[in-house]
Each structure stands twice: as C-alpha cells, then as structure tokens.
C-alpha cells in the first residue's frame, strides 16, 4: 500500500520528483540548479519498504553546464575537461573549435583553475590515490599519448613514447600507473616516465583495466575474456567470458561485473574474485558508469532501457540488493560515475543535445542516509 507525502528541498531542489523503490521503483528529478526557488515543494510517492527511506534520500542535484566533470580532487573540488577559450581555435569542417584542457573546479566558489593548458586536446584524467599526481592522455580521437602531471609543481612527463587507446588505465599505487598500448601490451609507467611491459596479451582490444591490490583486471577480445594479472608473481589467470566491464570493490573482496547475457541484454552482477556470482543487481540493454562507494556499501550505475522505470541513474545496496532510481533522464553517461571522498555525492557527466549541438553537462548528486 502506497501513501503520499510532501517534502521540501532547498534552493537547488528539483521541480517534480516521483520516487519508488526496488520492486517497480522510479525516481524522476527534473532538478536544475539554475534559477530554482527556495523551498520548492515536491510530491513524493512513498513505499512501505521503509528501510530505503530511512537509510537513503536524494537531497539535491546541482547542474554544471559546459563542462565534463570526471574525478574528485577533494570533497569540494573536481577535475573537469572543458574548452580552453584562451587558446587559438582550430577550424574543423567550417567550425572553430578550442582545445579541451584540464581544470580544477571549486564547487563552493564556482571557480575554474587550469591544471594544465595546451594547444592540443587533453582528457581522460585519473587522480593518484594520494591526490598528488594526475594521469591523463593527449588525445587524438580515440587514441592518444599518456602523461603524468605533478599537481603541486605543474610539471608533466610523458609516460613512455607509445600511443594507446584513451580512457584505459589505472593507478597501481601512488607512483605507478598501468595502461595498454596499441599492441595490446599492459604497460606500467613510473612517475619519472620509465615504462615496463607487464603482459603481452597479443590482442590489441584490451579494455576495462582496473587495479585491486596486487591484481590487475583487464578484458580482451570480442568474447569479453576477463583476465587478472598478479603484479607480485606475474601470473595471468582467465576468470570469465562475456564480460564488458569489471569494477573491483575497494576492499578487494568482490567484483562488480557487467556481463552480456544476449545481443541486446546486459546484467550487473556481484561475484567473488573467482567470478562466482553472488547477486544480480540490475538488468538492461546497456549498463554503464558502475562505481562502488568508498565503504563498498553501495554501487551507482546507469541503465539504458526502453522503459522509464527501468532506465537512468540507480544506486543499489550491495548487501540487500535494494535498488533506488535517482533519475530516468540520466541513462547516458560519458564516464564512470565517481563518489566523493565522504561518500554522500555522486559525480556524473552527460553529453546532451541543445540547439542542434552536443555539449557536456555535469551533475553533482547529493544523497543522505
């Protein structure tokens, strides 16, 4: 039995929010922080499954237009990718385009600070675990050249001399990153730019590179073969097939795996380290952006589906598998979702069409428990 209740959000609240939970649940915020009114009344459809309402609430969604927010530097600052209009534009197919560079955006002050500027495109940044360095790519369409930036000194060093596919790579520790080159080799690079080939996979299609302790996970081939490389022993193991994404938990005890169950069907499952399934969290046409919260109690992800109540941005409890839909409109994301250090915010970026042109919009979703 459902009951209706009215709640009041603050100045950045949504205009109309419909919420349900787990079994047939939908939440559809149309919130945009631009020009919202203080004390907006929102009608919420409540569910008798009180555990969700006692332990999880959507507080607000802040929208940041014309920037691609990718990673957290601190609780109040993020790394963004956006056009650098101070650089000379390049004419592409009759249109002037500025290079995309990397910035730090202060969420409290609303200010941008360049992290590194260039006349060429830079992107796919990843912050080191200690927050001192940034791994990024000098991009050229889907390929590029890897670099490591010292965030304190501003000095950038090339991570070797070979190009690779952008968006792939992960920090092994505070002093080493791992990525794949165009040959399909797994390569590690140290802060001074020295590189070392870890695995010659023999397959140029290497993707979803993730690190958990000494284990490096990666997927190869059209059959979606999930592999693991032990950085201590050098041993390579094959875990599962038909895997599209792998995301290890922060404590290194579980894997979140997006697997292909049919040509147009995907499932998000939790497994142990051997690939044995423990729970299914979601199903859909596509599942993107999967990210564990810092304490591994929740997973955020997006689903593509033909049905509004089955698509958009979701958060699931990793113990109970309860599912909370945050927005049906956030079903196409540009990058992996990112939880803030304190675990009460989710960073999400989308490419949206306006006036016949695509541009990025970043959303900061604040939740409470």
Short mmCIF file of N, CA and C in Angstrom, two decimals, residues 25-28 303 305-312 314 325 327-329 331:
data_model
loop_
_atom_site.label_atom_id
_atom_site.label_comp_id
_atom_site.label_asym_id
_atom_site.label_seq_id
_atom_site.Cartn_x
_atom_site.Cartn_y
_atom_site.Cartn_z
N UNK A 25 10.35 0.51 -8.97
CA UNK A 25 10.52 1.83 -8.43
C UNK A 25 11.02 2.83 -9.46
N UNK A 26 10.61 4.09 -9.32
CA UNK A 26 11.12 5.16 -10.18
C UNK A 26 11.30 6.43 -9.39
N UNK A 27 12.35 7.13 -9.72
CA UNK A 27 12.57 8.47 -9.20
C UNK A 27 12.93 9.33 -10.38
N UNK A 28 12.24 10.40 -10.60
CA UNK A 28 12.50 11.19 -11.79
C UNK A 28 12.65 12.66 -11.44
N UNK A 303 21.48 2.68 -16.47
CA UNK A 303 20.88 1.63 -17.30
C UNK A 303 20.22 2.26 -18.52
N UNK A 305 17.35 1.48 -21.18
CA UNK A 305 16.20 0.59 -21.32
C UNK A 305 15.10 1.33 -22.05
N UNK A 306 14.15 0.60 -22.62
CA UNK A 306 13.01 1.22 -23.29
C UNK A 306 11.96 1.71 -22.30
N UNK A 307 12.03 1.28 -21.05
CA UNK A 307 11.02 1.62 -20.06
C UNK A 307 11.57 2.64 -19.07
N UNK A 308 10.81 3.73 -18.83
CA UNK A 308 11.28 4.79 -17.96
C UNK A 308 11.60 4.31 -16.54
N UNK A 309 10.80 3.37 -16.03
CA UNK A 309 11.03 2.92 -14.66
C UNK A 309 12.18 1.92 -14.56
N UNK A 310 12.81 1.61 -15.71
CA UNK A 310 13.93 0.67 -15.70
C UNK A 310 15.20 1.29 -16.27
N UNK A 311 15.20 2.62 -16.51
CA UNK A 311 16.38 3.26 -17.08
C UNK A 311 16.81 4.44 -16.22
N UNK A 312 18.03 4.94 -16.49
CA UNK A 312 18.51 6.10 -15.78
C UNK A 312 19.60 5.76 -14.77
N UNK A 314 20.88 4.76 -11.07
CA UNK A 314 20.44 3.96 -9.94
C UNK A 314 21.56 3.84 -8.90
N UNK A 325 16.14 4.34 -7.75
CA UNK A 325 16.30 5.06 -9.01
C UNK A 325 16.33 6.56 -8.74
N UNK A 327 17.23 9.07 -11.26
CA UNK A 327 16.71 9.84 -12.39
C UNK A 327 16.60 8.98 -13.63
N UNK A 328 15.44 9.02 -14.27
CA UNK A 328 15.26 8.31 -15.53
C UNK A 328 15.92 9.04 -16.69
N UNK A 329 16.32 10.30 -16.47
CA UNK A 329 16.91 11.11 -17.54
C UNK A 329 18.42 10.92 -17.64
N UNK A 331 20.49 8.34 -18.30
CA UNK A 331 20.76 6.98 -18.76
C UNK A 331 21.94 6.90 -19.72
#
